[in-house]
Short mmCIF file of C-alpha atoms in Angstrom, two decimals:
data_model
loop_
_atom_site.label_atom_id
_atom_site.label_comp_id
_atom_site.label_asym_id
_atom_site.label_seq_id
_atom_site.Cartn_x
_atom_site.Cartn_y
_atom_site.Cartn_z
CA UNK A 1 -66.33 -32.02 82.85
CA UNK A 2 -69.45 -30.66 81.17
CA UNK A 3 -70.60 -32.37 77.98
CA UNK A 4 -72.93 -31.17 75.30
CA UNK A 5 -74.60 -33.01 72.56
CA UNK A 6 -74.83 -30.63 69.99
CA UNK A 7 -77.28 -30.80 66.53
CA UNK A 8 -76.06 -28.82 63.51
CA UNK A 9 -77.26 -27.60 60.39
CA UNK A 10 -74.49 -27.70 57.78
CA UNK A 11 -76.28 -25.27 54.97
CA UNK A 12 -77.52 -26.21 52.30
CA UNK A 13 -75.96 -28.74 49.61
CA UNK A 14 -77.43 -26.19 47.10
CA UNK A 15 -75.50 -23.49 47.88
CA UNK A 16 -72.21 -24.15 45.88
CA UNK A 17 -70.44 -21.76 43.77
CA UNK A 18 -69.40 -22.12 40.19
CA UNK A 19 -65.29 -23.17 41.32
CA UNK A 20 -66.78 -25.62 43.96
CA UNK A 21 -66.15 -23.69 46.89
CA UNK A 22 -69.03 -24.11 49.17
CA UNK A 23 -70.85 -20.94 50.62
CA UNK A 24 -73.13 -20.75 54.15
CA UNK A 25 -71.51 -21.24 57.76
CA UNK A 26 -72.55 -24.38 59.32
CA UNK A 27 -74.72 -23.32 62.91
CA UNK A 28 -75.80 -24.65 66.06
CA UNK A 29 -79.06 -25.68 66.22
CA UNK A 30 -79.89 -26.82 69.40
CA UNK A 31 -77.90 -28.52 72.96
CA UNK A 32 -78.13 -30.47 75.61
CA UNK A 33 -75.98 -31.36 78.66
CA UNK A 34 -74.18 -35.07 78.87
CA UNK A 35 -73.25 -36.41 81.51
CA UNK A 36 -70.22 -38.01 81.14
CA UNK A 37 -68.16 -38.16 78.21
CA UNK A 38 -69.67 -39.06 74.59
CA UNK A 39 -68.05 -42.33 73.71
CA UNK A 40 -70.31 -43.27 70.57
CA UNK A 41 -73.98 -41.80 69.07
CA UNK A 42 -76.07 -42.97 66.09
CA UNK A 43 -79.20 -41.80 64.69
CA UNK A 44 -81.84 -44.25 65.54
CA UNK A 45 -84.50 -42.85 62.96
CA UNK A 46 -84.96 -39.03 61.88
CA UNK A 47 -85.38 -37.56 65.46
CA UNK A 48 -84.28 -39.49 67.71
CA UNK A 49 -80.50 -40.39 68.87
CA UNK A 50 -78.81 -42.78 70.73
CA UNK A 51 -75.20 -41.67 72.72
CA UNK A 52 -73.33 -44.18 74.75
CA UNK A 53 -71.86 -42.96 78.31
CA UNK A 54 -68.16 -42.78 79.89
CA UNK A 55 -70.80 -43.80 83.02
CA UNK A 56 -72.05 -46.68 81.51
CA UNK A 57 -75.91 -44.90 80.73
CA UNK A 58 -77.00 -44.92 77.20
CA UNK A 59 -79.43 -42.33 76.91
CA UNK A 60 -82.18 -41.45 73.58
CA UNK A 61 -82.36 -37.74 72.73
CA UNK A 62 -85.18 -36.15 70.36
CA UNK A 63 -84.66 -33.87 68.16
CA UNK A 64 -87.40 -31.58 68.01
CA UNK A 65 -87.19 -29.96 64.94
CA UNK A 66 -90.48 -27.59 64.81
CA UNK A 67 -88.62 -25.55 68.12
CA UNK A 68 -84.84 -26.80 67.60
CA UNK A 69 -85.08 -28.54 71.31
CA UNK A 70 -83.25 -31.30 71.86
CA UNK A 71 -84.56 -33.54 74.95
CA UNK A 72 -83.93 -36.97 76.85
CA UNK A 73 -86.31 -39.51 75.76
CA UNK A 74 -85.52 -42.30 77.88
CA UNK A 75 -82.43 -43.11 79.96
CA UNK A 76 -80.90 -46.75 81.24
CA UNK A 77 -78.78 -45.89 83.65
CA UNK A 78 -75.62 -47.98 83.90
CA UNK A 79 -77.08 -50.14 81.54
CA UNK A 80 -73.10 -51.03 82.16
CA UNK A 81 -71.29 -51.71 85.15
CA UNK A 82 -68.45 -52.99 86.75
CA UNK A 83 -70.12 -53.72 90.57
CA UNK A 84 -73.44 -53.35 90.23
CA UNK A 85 -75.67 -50.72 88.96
CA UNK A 86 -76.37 -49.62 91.94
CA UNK A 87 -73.13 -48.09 93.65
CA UNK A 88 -72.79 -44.59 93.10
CA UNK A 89 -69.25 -45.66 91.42
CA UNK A 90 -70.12 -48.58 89.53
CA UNK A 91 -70.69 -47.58 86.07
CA UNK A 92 -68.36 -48.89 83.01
CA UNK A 93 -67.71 -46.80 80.19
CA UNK A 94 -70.70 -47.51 76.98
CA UNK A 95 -67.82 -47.95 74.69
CA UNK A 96 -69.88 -48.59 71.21
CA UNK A 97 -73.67 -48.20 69.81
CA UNK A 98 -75.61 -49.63 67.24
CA UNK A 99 -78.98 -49.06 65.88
CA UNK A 100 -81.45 -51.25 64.00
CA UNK A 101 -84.74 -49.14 64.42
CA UNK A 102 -86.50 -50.20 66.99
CA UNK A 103 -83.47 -52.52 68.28
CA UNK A 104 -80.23 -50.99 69.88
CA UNK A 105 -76.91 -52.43 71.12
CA UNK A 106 -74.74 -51.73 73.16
CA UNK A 107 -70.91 -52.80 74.68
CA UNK A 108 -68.88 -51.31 76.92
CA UNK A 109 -65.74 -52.01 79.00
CA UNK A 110 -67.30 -54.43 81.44
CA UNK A 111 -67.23 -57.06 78.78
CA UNK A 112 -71.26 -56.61 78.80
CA UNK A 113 -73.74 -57.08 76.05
CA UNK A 114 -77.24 -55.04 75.99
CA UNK A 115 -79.91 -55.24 73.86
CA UNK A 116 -82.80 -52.51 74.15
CA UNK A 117 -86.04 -51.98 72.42
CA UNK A 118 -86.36 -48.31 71.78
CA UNK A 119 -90.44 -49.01 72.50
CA UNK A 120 -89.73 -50.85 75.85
CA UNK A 121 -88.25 -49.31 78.94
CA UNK A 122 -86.64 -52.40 80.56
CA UNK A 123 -83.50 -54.08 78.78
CA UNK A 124 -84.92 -56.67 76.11
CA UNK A 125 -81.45 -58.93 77.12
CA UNK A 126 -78.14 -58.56 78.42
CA UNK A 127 -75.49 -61.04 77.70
CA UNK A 128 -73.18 -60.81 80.96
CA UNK A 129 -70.23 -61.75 80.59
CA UNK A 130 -69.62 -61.92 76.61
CA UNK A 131 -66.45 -60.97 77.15
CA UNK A 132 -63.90 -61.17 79.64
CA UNK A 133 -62.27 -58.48 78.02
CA UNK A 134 -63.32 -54.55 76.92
CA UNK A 135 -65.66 -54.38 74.07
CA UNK A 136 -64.56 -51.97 71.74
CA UNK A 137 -67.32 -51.51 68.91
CA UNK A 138 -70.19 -53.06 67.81
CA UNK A 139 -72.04 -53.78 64.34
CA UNK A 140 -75.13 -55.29 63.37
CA UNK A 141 -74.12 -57.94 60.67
CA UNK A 142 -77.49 -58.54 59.57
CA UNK A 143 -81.01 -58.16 61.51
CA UNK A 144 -80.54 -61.37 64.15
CA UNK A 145 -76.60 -61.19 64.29
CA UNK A 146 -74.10 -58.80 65.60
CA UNK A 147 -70.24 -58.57 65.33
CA UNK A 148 -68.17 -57.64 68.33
CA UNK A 149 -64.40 -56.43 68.48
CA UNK A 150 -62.39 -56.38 71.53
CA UNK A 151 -59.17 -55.32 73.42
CA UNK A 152 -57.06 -59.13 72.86
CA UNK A 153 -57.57 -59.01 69.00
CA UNK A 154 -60.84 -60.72 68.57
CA UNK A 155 -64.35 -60.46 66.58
CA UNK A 156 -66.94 -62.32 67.41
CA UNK A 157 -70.69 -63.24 66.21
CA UNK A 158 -73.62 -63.19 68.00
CA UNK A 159 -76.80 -64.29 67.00
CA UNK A 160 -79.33 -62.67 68.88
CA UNK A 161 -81.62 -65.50 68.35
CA UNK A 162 -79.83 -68.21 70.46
CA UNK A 163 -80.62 -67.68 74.06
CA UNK A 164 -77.31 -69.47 75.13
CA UNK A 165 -74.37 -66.72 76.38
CA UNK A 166 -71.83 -67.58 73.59
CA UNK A 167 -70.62 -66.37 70.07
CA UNK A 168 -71.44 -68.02 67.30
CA UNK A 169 -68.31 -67.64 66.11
CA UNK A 170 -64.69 -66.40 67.12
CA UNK A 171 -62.52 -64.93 65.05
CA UNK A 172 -58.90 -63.93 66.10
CA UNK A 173 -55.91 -61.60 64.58
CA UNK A 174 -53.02 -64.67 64.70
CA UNK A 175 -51.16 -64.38 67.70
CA UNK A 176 -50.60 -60.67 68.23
CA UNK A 177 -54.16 -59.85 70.11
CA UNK A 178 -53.90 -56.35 69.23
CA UNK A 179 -56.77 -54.74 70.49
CA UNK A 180 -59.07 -54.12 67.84
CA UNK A 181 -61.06 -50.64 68.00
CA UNK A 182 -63.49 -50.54 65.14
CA UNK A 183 -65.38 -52.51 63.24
CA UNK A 184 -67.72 -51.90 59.71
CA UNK A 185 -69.51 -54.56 57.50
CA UNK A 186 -69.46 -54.05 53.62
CA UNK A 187 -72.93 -52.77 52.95
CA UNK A 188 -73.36 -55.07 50.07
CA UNK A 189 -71.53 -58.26 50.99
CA UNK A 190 -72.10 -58.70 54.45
CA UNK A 191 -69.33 -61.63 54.86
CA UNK A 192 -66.85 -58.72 54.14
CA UNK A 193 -65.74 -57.20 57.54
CA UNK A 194 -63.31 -54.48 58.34
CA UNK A 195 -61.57 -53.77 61.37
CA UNK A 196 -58.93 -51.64 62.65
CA UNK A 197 -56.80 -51.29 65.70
CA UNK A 198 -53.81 -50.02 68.38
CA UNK A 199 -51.47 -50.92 65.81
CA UNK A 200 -53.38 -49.27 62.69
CA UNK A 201 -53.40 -52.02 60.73
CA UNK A 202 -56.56 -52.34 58.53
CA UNK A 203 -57.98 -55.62 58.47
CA UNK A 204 -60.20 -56.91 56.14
CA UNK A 205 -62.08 -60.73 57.23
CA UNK A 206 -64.07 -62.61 55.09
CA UNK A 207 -66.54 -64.65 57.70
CA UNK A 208 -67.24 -67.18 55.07
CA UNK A 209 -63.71 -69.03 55.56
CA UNK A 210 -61.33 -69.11 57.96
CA UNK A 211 -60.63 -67.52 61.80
CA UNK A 212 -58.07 -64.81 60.52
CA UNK A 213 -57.92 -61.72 58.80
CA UNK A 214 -58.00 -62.61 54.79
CA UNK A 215 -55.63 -59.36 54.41
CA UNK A 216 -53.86 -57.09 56.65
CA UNK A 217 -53.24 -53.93 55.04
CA UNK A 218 -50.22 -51.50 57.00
CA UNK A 219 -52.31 -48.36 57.19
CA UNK A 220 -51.59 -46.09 60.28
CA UNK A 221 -48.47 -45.01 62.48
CA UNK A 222 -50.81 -45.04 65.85
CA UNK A 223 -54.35 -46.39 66.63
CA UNK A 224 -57.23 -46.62 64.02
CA UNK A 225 -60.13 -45.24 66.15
CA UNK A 226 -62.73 -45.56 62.94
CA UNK A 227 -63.39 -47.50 59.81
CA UNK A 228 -66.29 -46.87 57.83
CA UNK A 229 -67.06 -48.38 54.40
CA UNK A 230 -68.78 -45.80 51.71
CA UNK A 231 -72.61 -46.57 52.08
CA UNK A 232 -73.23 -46.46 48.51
CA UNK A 233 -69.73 -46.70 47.40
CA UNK A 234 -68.52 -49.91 49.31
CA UNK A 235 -65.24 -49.91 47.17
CA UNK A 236 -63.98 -46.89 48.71
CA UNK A 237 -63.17 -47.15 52.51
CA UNK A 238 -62.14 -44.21 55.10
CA UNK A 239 -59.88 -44.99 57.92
CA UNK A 240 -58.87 -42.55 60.49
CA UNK A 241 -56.35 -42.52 63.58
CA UNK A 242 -54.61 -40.94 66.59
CA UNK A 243 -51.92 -40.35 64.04
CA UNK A 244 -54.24 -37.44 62.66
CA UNK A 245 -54.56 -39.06 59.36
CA UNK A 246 -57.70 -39.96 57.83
CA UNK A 247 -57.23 -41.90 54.91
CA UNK A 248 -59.22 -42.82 51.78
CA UNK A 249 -58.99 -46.41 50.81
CA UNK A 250 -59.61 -46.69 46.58
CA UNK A 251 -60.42 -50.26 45.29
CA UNK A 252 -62.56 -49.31 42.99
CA UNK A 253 -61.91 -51.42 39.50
CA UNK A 254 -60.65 -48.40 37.35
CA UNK A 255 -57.73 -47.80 39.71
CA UNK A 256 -55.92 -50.70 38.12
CA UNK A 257 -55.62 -48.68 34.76
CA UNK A 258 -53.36 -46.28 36.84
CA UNK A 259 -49.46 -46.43 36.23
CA UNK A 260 -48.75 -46.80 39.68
CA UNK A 261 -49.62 -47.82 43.49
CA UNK A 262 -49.89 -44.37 44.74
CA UNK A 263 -49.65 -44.38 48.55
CA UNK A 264 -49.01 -41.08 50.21
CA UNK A 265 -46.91 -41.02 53.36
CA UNK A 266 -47.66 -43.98 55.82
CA UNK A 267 -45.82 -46.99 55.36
CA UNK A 268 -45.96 -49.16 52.17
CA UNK A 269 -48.79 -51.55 52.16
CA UNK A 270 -48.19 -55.31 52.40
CA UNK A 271 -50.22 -57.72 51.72
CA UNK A 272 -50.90 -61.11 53.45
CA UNK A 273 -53.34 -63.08 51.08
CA UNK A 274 -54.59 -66.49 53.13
CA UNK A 275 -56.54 -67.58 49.94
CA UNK A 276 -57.70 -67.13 46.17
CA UNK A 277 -61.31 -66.83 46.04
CA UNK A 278 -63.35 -68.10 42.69
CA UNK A 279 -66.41 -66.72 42.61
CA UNK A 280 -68.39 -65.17 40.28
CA UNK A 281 -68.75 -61.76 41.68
CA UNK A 282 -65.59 -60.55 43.58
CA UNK A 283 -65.48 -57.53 45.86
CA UNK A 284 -62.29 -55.72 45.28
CA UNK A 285 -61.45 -56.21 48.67
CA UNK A 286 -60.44 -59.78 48.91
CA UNK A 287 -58.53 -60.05 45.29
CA UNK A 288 -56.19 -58.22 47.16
CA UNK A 289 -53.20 -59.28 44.55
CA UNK A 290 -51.17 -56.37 44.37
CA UNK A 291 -49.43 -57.45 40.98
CA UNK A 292 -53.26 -57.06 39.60
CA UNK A 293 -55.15 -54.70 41.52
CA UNK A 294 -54.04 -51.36 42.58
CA UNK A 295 -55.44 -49.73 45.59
CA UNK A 296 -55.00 -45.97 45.24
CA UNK A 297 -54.27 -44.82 49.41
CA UNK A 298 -54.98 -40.54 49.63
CA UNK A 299 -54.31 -38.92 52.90
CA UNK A 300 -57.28 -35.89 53.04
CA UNK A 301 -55.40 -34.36 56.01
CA UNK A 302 -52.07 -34.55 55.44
CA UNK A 303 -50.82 -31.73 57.46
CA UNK A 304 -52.85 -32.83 60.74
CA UNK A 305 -51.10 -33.63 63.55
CA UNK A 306 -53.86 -34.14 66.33
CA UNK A 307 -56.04 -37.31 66.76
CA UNK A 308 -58.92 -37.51 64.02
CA UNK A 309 -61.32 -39.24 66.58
CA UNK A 310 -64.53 -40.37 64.29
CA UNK A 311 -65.64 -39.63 60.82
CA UNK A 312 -68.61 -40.12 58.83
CA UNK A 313 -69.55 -40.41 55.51
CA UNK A 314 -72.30 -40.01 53.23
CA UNK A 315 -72.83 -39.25 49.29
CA UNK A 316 -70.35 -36.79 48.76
CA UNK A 317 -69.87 -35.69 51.74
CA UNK A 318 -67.01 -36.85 54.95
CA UNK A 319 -67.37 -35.12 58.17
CA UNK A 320 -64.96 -36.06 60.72
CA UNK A 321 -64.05 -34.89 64.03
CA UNK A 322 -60.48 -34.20 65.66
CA UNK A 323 -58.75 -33.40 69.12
CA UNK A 324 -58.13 -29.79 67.51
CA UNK A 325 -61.92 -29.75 69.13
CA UNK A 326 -63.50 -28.70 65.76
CA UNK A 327 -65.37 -31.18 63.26
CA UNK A 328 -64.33 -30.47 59.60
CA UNK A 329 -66.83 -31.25 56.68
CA UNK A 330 -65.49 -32.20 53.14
CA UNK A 331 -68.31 -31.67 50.69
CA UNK A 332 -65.95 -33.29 47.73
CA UNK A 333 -64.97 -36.50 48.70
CA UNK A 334 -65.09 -38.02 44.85
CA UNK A 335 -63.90 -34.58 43.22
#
């Protein structure tokens, strides 16, 4: 019932003995009360962060670091809503966040679209009914344009600077409409998009050509609740699921010198190819032949049993959270 948003120190990346083995406890900074659960958060710059509501209010915290407070900045309440905003039940569940200093985004289970200024207190737009179905996640695909994933198997593009109430474009998985969850852009190549969903299939879409997935990849037993390519390391991707696996995607060129496809536990991955690509510069993830590329699959929990909820990653380091109630940081991720 009561919810706290809680900042962390995790030590310092310094303090690592000579066999690896990191040294320092991670501590609790500083907390604040939520109301409602915590369905998404992102950092919008170094202080400040946005978290999306189970009530449908997406709220900005600061972090103040010179006392270790942490504070509400501002507050739209029920930014989403099934009713209206303003019956005491009415709010819908802020089911994803995005953040594009000063601009934020938000969706949520009424199907709604929101777009804030993080300098202006009234909504900058709201797209009403962009969905008639949940929206699961959100991404920004580049400044103007945002992808959108929802519960009947679809992604969809929105550019922000059309004032008409429609996507761009629609994209669907073929036939199935397997709710989709998540939803991450390749940092480099922004026409590469991942998704994942109930079924915990990975999907990877190439927005350049066609409406369906360019390969489906058999990843997960249950739902994928989070994809995330690596920031700086776009050939590596991390899934993770209710399954309590979280699994590190390797399509890095040099895997294809190993003997083997090495692919621990899961099912074997197939591969559904809808086209060759001939460009100059390929990302590894759409020459997706297995005869020529191997993608090395490593589970990094593979005793878990409970839901791995969210992860993270950055540099070296993954942090992800589970329903064990404890978040787990793995300083080693390329060791």
């Amino acid at each position: 019932q009561d919810n706290r948003i809680s900042i962390w120190s995790a030590g310092d990346l310094g303090n690592v003995g000579l066999n690896g083995e990191y040294h320092g406890e991670p501590h609790l900074l500083c907390d604040i009360q939520h109301n409602g659960d915590v369905m998404d958060m992102q950092f919008l710059d170094q202080e400040r962060i946005v978290v999306a509501s189970s009530t449908g209010t997406v709220t900005i915290f600061r972090h103040h670091q010179n006392n270790q407070t942490l504070s509400a900045n501002h507050r739209w309440e029920k930014a989403h809503h099934h009713v209206d905003q303003d019956t005491s039940c009415g709010g819908a569940a802020c089911t994803g966040v995005v953040c594009n200093n000063p601009e934020i985004v938000t969706v949520g289970e009424d199907g709604r679209i929101n777009l804030f200024r993080a300098d202006q207190k009234d909504t900058v737009r709201t797209i009403d009914n962009a969905d008639s179905s949940t929206l699961h996640a959100v991404t920004f695909l580049r400044t103007t344009e945002i992808l959108t994933v929802n519960s009947i198997g679809q992604l969809k593009i929105w550019d922000l600077r059309q004032q008409r109430n429609e996507p761009s474009q629609i994209f669907s998985l073929a036939g199935d409409r397997v709710p989709l969850h998540c939803v991450d852009r390749h940092p480099n190549q922004q026409h590469i998009v991942a998704t994942g969903g109930q079924d915990g299939m990975l999907s990877i879409w190439d927005i350049r050509q066609g409406t369906m997935p360019v390969s489906l990849l058999n990843a997960h037993e249950a739902e994928m609740w989070e994809v995330h390519f690596h920031p700086s390391n776009p050939d590596h991707l991390f899934t993770c699921s209710e399954d309590g696996s979280l699994w590190h995607w390797d399509a890095s060129t040099n895997v294809s010198e190993k003997p083997s496809f090495l692919h621990q536990g899961g099912r074997s991955t197939t591969y559904l190819s809808h086209s060759t690509i001939n460009q100059s510069v390929v990302s590894a993830w759409l020459s997706n032949d297995p005869t020529k590329d191997r993608m090395e699959i490593t589970n990094l929990i593979p005793n878990q049993t409970l839901s791995v909820n969210s992860l993270d990653v950055l540099g070296p380091c993954l942090v992800y959270g589970t329903d064990a109630e404890a978040i787990y940081v793995n300083r080693q991720l390329f060791a």
